Amino acid sequence: MGIRLLGPVELRLDTGAPTTVGGAQRRAVLALLALELNRTVAVERLVELLWDDEPPAHPKAALQGHIAALRKVLAASAFELTTRSPGYHLTGDPAAVDALAAEELAARAAATDDDATAAALLEQALRLWQGAALADLPSTALSAALARRLDGTRTELLTAWARRQLRLGRGFAAVPALEQAVAADGLREPVVALLVRCLHQSGRTSAALDAYHRARACLAEELGVSPGRELQQALADVLTDGQPEPDEQPDEPPVPALSAAPDQLPTPPRGFVGRVAEERWLDAQCGPDRTGDGLAVVVGPAGVGKTATAVRWAHRAAPGFPDGRLFVDLRGFDPAGPADPAHALGRFLRALGVPEPAIPEDRSARAALFREQTRGRRMLVVLDNARSADDVADLLPAGPGCAAVVTSRNSLEELVVADGAAMLQVDVLPDADARRLLELRLTAERVAAEPDAARRLVELCDRLPLALRIAAARLTARPGWQLADLVAELADERTRLSTLATPDGSIGVHSALMLTYRHLPSDARNLLPLLAPHPGIEVDLCAAAALLRKGTDATRLALGSLAAHHLLTETAPGRFARHDLVRLYGAELFAELPAAHQRDAFHRLVDYELLAAGAAIRRLNPYHEPFRPPGTEHLALPRLTDARATLAWCHAEEPVLRALVTVAADRGEYDRAWRLARATATLYYGAGRVHDRLSCLRVGLHAARQSGDREGLAAMEAATACALGSSGRVAEALPLAGQAVERTTPDDGDLHIHALSVRASMTALTGDQAGADRLSDAALALIRRTGLREHAATVLSNAAALKVALGAPAAALDLARETRDLLSAQPTSNAYMWAMVNEAFALHALDDPHGAELAWREALHLCRSSGNVRLHALACRHFAEFLASLGRSTEAADHLRTAAELYTEQGDGQLAQNLDRLLSRNPASPQPLEAT
């Protein structure tokens, strides 16, 4: 077994020998990656695993250290650890991870009717445990939850194995393991019931009765409840099959047979897939062996399967609630109006045996009688499709042995706050479960015959169970259709929602969304269609406020209402995502608005993004003078407190900015298109993503040509030339840079300075350092003559780099330090950090390795603290070259490895591969690559 989790965490090499994974936190990272084998684990989840809510100052850096160390120890194993957005990905054979192997053995056992074969498979799985699962990990909430999950798996395996042994007439073989489990936790009634049966089958009737009475006393003392149906039935079977000897009589007579208990649960859902984690959560919160308080709220978007999940779990948990199961559909979002809680109470009371004349008319009196009737009972109440907390408040049972599960499209946070309910967010299905649902409805063969179409069908249905079931029904009704035929129909966004509906339209995604939409507050109803022109997966608070024409407080409430009704999901504070089907529904609503309103909404959105991008640039360059579109004085902007926050905003907003540039150009809004593209140029470099930067600027350049704006065209030529040069396409960059210079004059001030600086940089990349120096000197002279500052720091820093290349390190050092003086209040700006890099080069050339190393380390520190991924990668790479030149090869290789990881993170896979190949050839001696 390669990775052991069922006991102390352990890694074994290909040879079978164990290897040391030092530190509890490092073992925790390995454990979570192994449990999620062949799936990507987000950085945020790993940080939560290691530090709960109290991470260190730089958690990602600390995590990267653990990842780097794990890569070293995994190198000699059958596993591979790679960086994959949004985190890390461990690849390997699931059979080599004991926890996953146990699950596979359990699945094989469940699939066979041969008890002997199943018992052998389950016993093999149980033997994989070498003690308490994840026994040596740090104590955090997530690690404890993972351990509980594995312990629950072991209990399920044990009970399944014991049942098979009973059917084989070998109950005696299960007795020791069951006794050990009961000794550890005497409140698990299914385990106790199996122990009673196995002892009895072994001829140990007295011991079976003792086990029952110990459990009865424990339940009474710990929970204040009596044994449930399963345990009572085990006792009844023992007593009817063979009475104990007189001296072995129990202290009290057998429990009498129970009268029929109400069972109002709907029929279990057919074709149900997945939701294993959700059912385990319900077990913990509301099951007979629960650790929670017995009140759970299951929330999620329309069509996600909340009711199906709750009903399926309720049927499975039913034996633990021997006094009855009550169910009511509260119709919270029904067009005919919600159900009357008073009527639901009357139905519950009649089911509990209360005579009709004894049921009060008043709702509060009925609620009081219901609480009285449920006190002392062990009952489960399922309250489906609630709209508000008030709808369910009087329907909650009172007994400590009772549990209640509430489902809703609304978040029902009032129940969490006032009644201590636990909340479960049910999301769309994972890819594998969504495919499995199609297989159940269409047959596995039909799905397997078109794997690409099946994958696309799952995507177009947003992995929403309702949409997938409707799609499968359409294909079932059309046996001559291929999956690709329906995919082609769904690919048309204009008709996708109408396609995902039954023929009469009564059941479908559109109708489900419409019912939710009708119950939204007015601002939320207004906002949903206005989000349609926003091209991003996520929308931020300030962009929504610009669209809604409201302040951030009112907009936050509107967004919160949309999130509470699961039309949006808050992915981070102030950022909200939506599924495609919700986006399409919003687009339908937007299309119903007057054309002038649609145009105005698009203008407000682009103008906001232009204003916000300008503010972000100013955070990185304090001398930047952003363009302010007319009529935007009232707009709220994101809080960009430092360079790291600014680049984080840029990273999150980049797809929106790039898409809006394209949409604006396609709409003929050329002025807005090129201005927005120009604003992104600086932001892109700090956040990396060079290829996206070039794509965006090409569209902006086209728009500037179409606009006929001379200054705009010159600005876009310079910006695009710079991006081309960064991509190694100097031959294309140089003519554009030359055109920008020729199109401007010194009277154009900063624009001409920028054009000269870009042309100097592109000329340097051709190898003509002297020509580049002349252009750079011209830009410097203009800066010193005019006092203009917007591009001064960039020009000074680039000039320093040229002086180093020309063999004039003293002049380079002066220019680098002049840059730093100019930006002393902004040490995490791009130009300041570049100046620090150039200072390090100059000091090394001046034969001051100590001073150069201090400068390199300061540059790396600033890059890390600012979050400037691209400059951080470049600095790591050149620092590695510096260290190699001093003979410090091991340190050099470490920094080169970090550079490769950073290039991978920003999507520059080719450069990362070049560095990886360099390391694999001679990891101790990195060599310089061509400049970026």
PDB file of C-alpha atoms in Angstrom, residues 560-740:
ATOM      1  CA  GLY A 560     -27.547  38.783  -0.423  1.00  0.00           C
ATOM      2  CA  SER A 561     -31.163  38.091  -1.305  1.00  0.00           C
ATOM      3  CA  LEU A 562     -30.164  36.543  -4.637  1.00  0.00           C
ATOM      4  CA  ALA A 563     -27.602  34.408  -2.809  1.00  0.00           C
ATOM      5  CA  ALA A 564     -30.097  33.438  -0.105  1.00  0.00           C
ATOM      6  CA  HIS A 565     -32.406  32.156  -2.860  1.00  0.00           C
ATOM      7  CA  HIS A 566     -29.449  30.365  -4.502  1.00  0.00           C
ATOM      8  CA  LEU A 567     -29.532  32.347  -7.717  1.00  0.00           C
ATOM      9  CA  LEU A 568     -26.002  33.521  -6.885  1.00  0.00           C
ATOM     10  CA  THR A 569     -23.254  32.041  -4.726  1.00  0.00           C
ATOM     11  CA  GLU A 570     -20.967  34.269  -2.663  1.00  0.00           C
ATOM     12  CA  THR A 571     -17.537  32.850  -3.509  1.00  0.00           C
ATOM     13  CA  ALA A 572     -15.604  35.442  -1.488  1.00  0.00           C
ATOM     14  CA  PRO A 573     -16.645  38.535   0.481  1.00  0.00           C
ATOM     15  CA  GLY A 574     -18.273  40.852  -2.049  1.00  0.00           C
ATOM     16  CA  ARG A 575     -17.912  38.482  -5.028  1.00  0.00           C
ATOM     17  CA  PHE A 576     -20.834  36.450  -6.390  1.00  0.00           C
ATOM     18  CA  ALA A 577     -20.952  33.654  -8.990  1.00  0.00           C
ATOM     19  CA  ARG A 578     -23.896  32.284 -10.974  1.00  0.00           C
ATOM     20  CA  HIS A 579     -24.538  29.092 -12.876  1.00  0.00           C
ATOM     21  CA  ASP A 580     -25.068  29.216 -16.632  1.00  0.00           C
ATOM     22  CA  LEU A 581     -28.771  28.392 -16.453  1.00  0.00           C
ATOM     23  CA  VAL A 582     -29.352  31.285 -14.042  1.00  0.00           C
ATOM     24  CA  ARG A 583     -27.326  33.533 -16.372  1.00  0.00           C
ATOM     25  CA  LEU A 584     -29.525  32.534 -19.316  1.00  0.00           C
ATOM     26  CA  TYR A 585     -32.690  33.177 -17.327  1.00  0.00           C
ATOM     27  CA  GLY A 586     -31.359  36.630 -16.413  1.00  0.00           C
ATOM     28  CA  ALA A 587     -30.555  37.241 -20.094  1.00  0.00           C
ATOM     29  CA  GLU A 588     -34.167  36.443 -21.023  1.00  0.00           C
ATOM     30  CA  LEU A 589     -35.358  39.007 -18.494  1.00  0.00           C
ATOM     31  CA  PHE A 590     -32.775  41.540 -19.746  1.00  0.00           C
ATOM     32  CA  ALA A 591     -33.973  41.085 -23.354  1.00  0.00           C
ATOM     33  CA  GLU A 592     -37.447  42.194 -22.254  1.00  0.00           C
ATOM     34  CA  LEU A 593     -36.102  45.623 -21.153  1.00  0.00           C
ATOM     35  CA  PRO A 594     -36.265  48.583 -23.579  1.00  0.00           C
ATOM     36  CA  ALA A 595     -33.223  48.855 -25.882  1.00  0.00           C
ATOM     37  CA  ALA A 596     -32.196  52.165 -24.324  1.00  0.00           C
ATOM     38  CA  HIS A 597     -32.119  50.592 -20.858  1.00  0.00           C
ATOM     39  CA  GLN A 598     -30.006  47.714 -22.160  1.00  0.00           C
ATOM     40  CA  ARG A 599     -27.518  50.105 -23.765  1.00  0.00           C
ATOM     41  CA  ASP A 600     -27.362  52.261 -20.643  1.00  0.00           C
ATOM     42  CA  ALA A 601     -26.652  49.231 -18.444  1.00  0.00           C
ATOM     43  CA  PHE A 602     -23.756  48.155 -20.677  1.00  0.00           C
ATOM     44  CA  HIS A 603     -22.276  51.665 -20.615  1.00  0.00           C
ATOM     45  CA  ARG A 604     -22.513  51.808 -16.821  1.00  0.00           C
ATOM     46  CA  LEU A 605     -20.729  48.473 -16.530  1.00  0.00           C
ATOM     47  CA  VAL A 606     -17.859  49.346 -18.913  1.00  0.00           C
ATOM     48  CA  ASP A 607     -17.413  52.787 -17.363  1.00  0.00           C
ATOM     49  CA  TYR A 608     -17.252  51.265 -13.887  1.00  0.00           C
ATOM     50  CA  GLU A 609     -14.604  48.731 -14.954  1.00  0.00           C
ATOM     51  CA  LEU A 610     -12.607  51.497 -16.657  1.00  0.00           C
ATOM     52  CA  LEU A 611     -12.741  53.601 -13.504  1.00  0.00           C
ATOM     53  CA  ALA A 612     -11.838  50.665 -11.253  1.00  0.00           C
ATOM     54  CA  ALA A 613      -8.931  49.628 -13.495  1.00  0.00           C
ATOM     55  CA  GLY A 614      -7.618  53.187 -13.379  1.00  0.00           C
ATOM     56  CA  ALA A 615      -7.751  53.170  -9.592  1.00  0.00           C
ATOM     57  CA  ALA A 616      -5.874  49.857  -9.554  1.00  0.00           C
ATOM     58  CA  ILE A 617      -3.131  51.262 -11.818  1.00  0.00           C
ATOM     59  CA  ARG A 618      -2.775  54.280  -9.544  1.00  0.00           C
ATOM     60  CA  ARG A 619      -2.237  51.919  -6.600  1.00  0.00           C
ATOM     61  CA  LEU A 620       0.699  50.400  -8.539  1.00  0.00           C
ATOM     62  CA  ASN A 621       1.920  53.710 -10.003  1.00  0.00           C
ATOM     63  CA  PRO A 622       1.107  56.765  -7.866  1.00  0.00           C
ATOM     64  CA  TYR A 623       1.857  59.114 -10.805  1.00  0.00           C
ATOM     65  CA  HIS A 624      -0.755  57.595 -13.089  1.00  0.00           C
ATOM     66  CA  GLU A 625      -3.606  59.930 -14.051  1.00  0.00           C
ATOM     67  CA  PRO A 626      -6.585  57.669 -14.818  1.00  0.00           C
ATOM     68  CA  PHE A 627      -9.243  58.551 -17.352  1.00  0.00           C
ATOM     69  CA  ARG A 628     -12.584  59.215 -15.632  1.00  0.00           C
ATOM     70  CA  PRO A 629     -15.632  58.639 -17.864  1.00  0.00           C
ATOM     71  CA  PRO A 630     -18.286  61.340 -17.580  1.00  0.00           C
ATOM     72  CA  GLY A 631     -21.050  60.720 -15.056  1.00  0.00           C
ATOM     73  CA  THR A 632     -19.070  58.249 -12.915  1.00  0.00           C
ATOM     74  CA  GLU A 633     -18.443  60.505  -9.929  1.00  0.00           C
ATOM     75  CA  HIS A 634     -20.965  58.630  -7.765  1.00  0.00           C
ATOM     76  CA  LEU A 635     -19.623  55.131  -8.453  1.00  0.00           C
ATOM     77  CA  ALA A 636     -18.184  53.114  -5.585  1.00  0.00           C
ATOM     78  CA  LEU A 637     -14.805  51.462  -6.164  1.00  0.00           C
ATOM     79  CA  PRO A 638     -13.244  48.345  -4.637  1.00  0.00           C
ATOM     80  CA  ARG A 639     -11.006  48.829  -1.590  1.00  0.00           C
ATOM     81  CA  LEU A 640      -7.482  48.232  -2.867  1.00  0.00           C
ATOM     82  CA  THR A 641      -5.399  48.674   0.255  1.00  0.00           C
ATOM     83  CA  ASP A 642      -2.028  47.541  -1.127  1.00  0.00           C
ATOM     84  CA  ALA A 643      -0.334  45.974  -4.125  1.00  0.00           C
ATOM     85  CA  ARG A 644      -1.320  42.427  -3.145  1.00  0.00           C
ATOM     86  CA  ALA A 645      -5.000  43.370  -2.841  1.00  0.00           C
ATOM     87  CA  THR A 646      -4.750  45.223  -6.151  1.00  0.00           C
ATOM     88  CA  LEU A 647      -3.250  42.285  -8.017  1.00  0.00           C
ATOM     89  CA  ALA A 648      -5.755  39.922  -6.394  1.00  0.00           C
ATOM     90  CA  TRP A 649      -8.543  42.160  -7.732  1.00  0.00           C
ATOM     91  CA  CYS A 650      -6.891  42.193 -11.157  1.00  0.00           C
ATOM     92  CA  HIS A 651      -6.602  38.401 -11.172  1.00  0.00           C
ATOM     93  CA  ALA A 652     -10.274  37.976 -10.264  1.00  0.00           C
ATOM     94  CA  GLU A 653     -11.513  40.685 -12.637  1.00  0.00           C
ATOM     95  CA  GLU A 654      -9.245  39.898 -15.604  1.00  0.00           C
ATOM     96  CA  PRO A 655     -11.729  37.682 -17.501  1.00  0.00           C
ATOM     97  CA  VAL A 656     -14.352  40.409 -17.154  1.00  0.00           C
ATOM     98  CA  LEU A 657     -12.058  43.174 -18.419  1.00  0.00           C
ATOM     99  CA  ARG A 658     -10.887  41.090 -21.384  1.00  0.00           C
ATOM    100  CA  ALA A 659     -14.416  40.026 -22.325  1.00  0.00           C
ATOM    101  CA  LEU A 660     -15.769  43.572 -22.067  1.00  0.00           C
ATOM    102  CA  VAL A 661     -13.040  44.856 -24.391  1.00  0.00           C
ATOM    103  CA  THR A 662     -14.159  42.303 -26.995  1.00  0.00           C
ATOM    104  CA  VAL A 663     -17.883  42.934 -26.490  1.00  0.00           C
ATOM    105  CA  ALA A 664     -17.425  46.717 -26.663  1.00  0.00           C
ATOM    106  CA  ALA A 665     -15.439  46.394 -29.904  1.00  0.00           C
ATOM    107  CA  ASP A 666     -18.055  44.056 -31.389  1.00  0.00           C
ATOM    108  CA  ARG A 667     -20.780  46.568 -30.495  1.00  0.00           C
ATOM    109  CA  GLY A 668     -18.865  49.395 -32.208  1.00  0.00           C
ATOM    110  CA  GLU A 669     -18.065  51.062 -28.864  1.00  0.00           C
ATOM    111  CA  TYR A 670     -14.477  51.593 -30.048  1.00  0.00           C
ATOM    112  CA  ASP A 671     -13.539  54.405 -27.674  1.00  0.00           C
ATOM    113  CA  ARG A 672     -14.584  52.422 -24.613  1.00  0.00           C
ATOM    114  CA  ALA A 673     -12.898  49.284 -25.993  1.00  0.00           C
ATOM    115  CA  TRP A 674      -9.421  50.754 -26.510  1.00  0.00           C
ATOM    116  CA  ARG A 675      -9.491  52.774 -23.287  1.00  0.00           C
ATOM    117  CA  LEU A 676     -10.365  49.680 -21.265  1.00  0.00           C
ATOM    118  CA  ALA A 677      -7.732  47.609 -23.087  1.00  0.00           C
ATOM    119  CA  ARG A 678      -5.100  50.276 -22.396  1.00  0.00           C
ATOM    120  CA  ALA A 679      -5.996  50.268 -18.714  1.00  0.00           C
ATOM    121  CA  THR A 680      -5.436  46.520 -18.506  1.00  0.00           C
ATOM    122  CA  ALA A 681      -1.894  46.644 -19.923  1.00  0.00           C
ATOM    123  CA  THR A 682      -0.162  47.538 -16.651  1.00  0.00           C
ATOM    124  CA  LEU A 683      -2.412  45.303 -14.577  1.00  0.00           C
ATOM    125  CA  TYR A 684      -1.771  42.251 -16.728  1.00  0.00           C
ATOM    126  CA  TYR A 685       1.974  42.314 -16.238  1.00  0.00           C
ATOM    127  CA  GLY A 686       1.738  42.399 -12.462  1.00  0.00           C
ATOM    128  CA  ALA A 687      -0.709  39.485 -12.427  1.00  0.00           C
ATOM    129  CA  GLY A 688       1.104  37.487 -15.123  1.00  0.00           C
ATOM    130  CA  ARG A 689      -1.079  35.949 -17.865  1.00  0.00           C
ATOM    131  CA  VAL A 690       1.042  37.300 -20.716  1.00  0.00           C
ATOM    132  CA  HIS A 691      -0.913  35.541 -23.455  1.00  0.00           C
ATOM    133  CA  ASP A 692      -4.279  36.860 -22.237  1.00  0.00           C
ATOM    134  CA  ARG A 693      -2.693  40.310 -22.059  1.00  0.00           C
ATOM    135  CA  LEU A 694      -1.675  40.117 -25.714  1.00  0.00           C
ATOM    136  CA  SER A 695      -5.094  38.850 -26.807  1.00  0.00           C
ATOM    137  CA  CYS A 696      -6.833  41.726 -25.025  1.00  0.00           C
ATOM    138  CA  LEU A 697      -4.449  44.371 -26.402  1.00  0.00           C
ATOM    139  CA  ARG A 698      -4.826  43.163 -29.996  1.00  0.00           C
ATOM    140  CA  VAL A 699      -8.580  43.772 -29.755  1.00  0.00           C
ATOM    141  CA  GLY A 700      -7.905  47.180 -28.205  1.00  0.00           C
ATOM    142  CA  LEU A 701      -5.470  48.039 -30.989  1.00  0.00           C
ATOM    143  CA  HIS A 702      -8.086  47.179 -33.617  1.00  0.00           C
ATOM    144  CA  ALA A 703     -10.642  49.323 -31.778  1.00  0.00           C
ATOM    145  CA  ALA A 704      -8.217  52.261 -31.611  1.00  0.00           C
ATOM    146  CA  ARG A 705      -7.671  52.057 -35.378  1.00  0.00           C
ATOM    147  CA  GLN A 706     -11.417  52.018 -35.937  1.00  0.00           C
ATOM    148  CA  SER A 707     -11.940  54.968 -33.602  1.00  0.00           C
ATOM    149  CA  GLY A 708      -9.560  57.257 -35.525  1.00  0.00           C
ATOM    150  CA  ASP A 709      -8.157  58.613 -32.244  1.00  0.00           C
ATOM    151  CA  ARG A 710      -4.457  59.397 -32.855  1.00  0.00           C
ATOM    152  CA  GLU A 711      -3.463  59.359 -29.199  1.00  0.00           C
ATOM    153  CA  GLY A 712      -5.470  56.222 -28.560  1.00  0.00           C
ATOM    154  CA  LEU A 713      -3.822  54.454 -31.491  1.00  0.00           C
ATOM    155  CA  ALA A 714      -0.322  55.464 -30.375  1.00  0.00           C
ATOM    156  CA  ALA A 715      -1.029  54.314 -26.831  1.00  0.00           C
ATOM    157  CA  MET A 716      -2.320  50.944 -28.037  1.00  0.00           C
ATOM    158  CA  GLU A 717       0.602  50.473 -30.438  1.00  0.00           C
ATOM    159  CA  ALA A 718       3.055  51.023 -27.583  1.00  0.00           C
ATOM    160  CA  ALA A 719       1.154  48.787 -25.175  1.00  0.00           C
ATOM    161  CA  THR A 720       0.765  45.975 -27.740  1.00  0.00           C
ATOM    162  CA  ALA A 721       4.439  46.207 -28.708  1.00  0.00           C
ATOM    163  CA  CYS A 722       5.399  45.808 -25.051  1.00  0.00           C
ATOM    164  CA  ALA A 723       3.192  42.705 -24.720  1.00  0.00           C
ATOM    165  CA  LEU A 724       4.623  41.209 -27.929  1.00  0.00           C
ATOM    166  CA  GLY A 725       8.145  41.739 -26.641  1.00  0.00           C
ATOM    167  CA  SER A 726       7.278  40.022 -23.355  1.00  0.00           C
ATOM    168  CA  SER A 727       6.036  37.060 -25.410  1.00  0.00           C
ATOM    169  CA  GLY A 728       9.332  36.850 -27.323  1.00  0.00           C
ATOM    170  CA  ARG A 729       7.804  38.199 -30.566  1.00  0.00           C
ATOM    171  CA  VAL A 730      10.253  41.060 -31.019  1.00  0.00           C
ATOM    172  CA  ALA A 731      10.026  41.127 -34.817  1.00  0.00           C
ATOM    173  CA  GLU A 732       6.317  42.003 -34.549  1.00  0.00           C
ATOM    174  CA  ALA A 733       6.835  44.369 -31.627  1.00  0.00           C
ATOM    175  CA  LEU A 734       9.498  46.625 -33.134  1.00  0.00           C
ATOM    176  CA  PRO A 735       7.442  48.088 -36.028  1.00  0.00           C
ATOM    177  CA  LEU A 736       4.523  48.829 -33.684  1.00  0.00           C
ATOM    178  CA  ALA A 737       6.828  50.569 -31.216  1.00  0.00           C
ATOM    179  CA  GLY A 738       8.303  52.601 -34.078  1.00  0.00           C
ATOM    180  CA  GLN A 739       4.835  53.635 -35.275  1.00  0.00           C
ATOM    181  CA  ALA A 740       3.939  54.794 -31.745  1.00  0.00           C
TER     182      ALA A 740
END
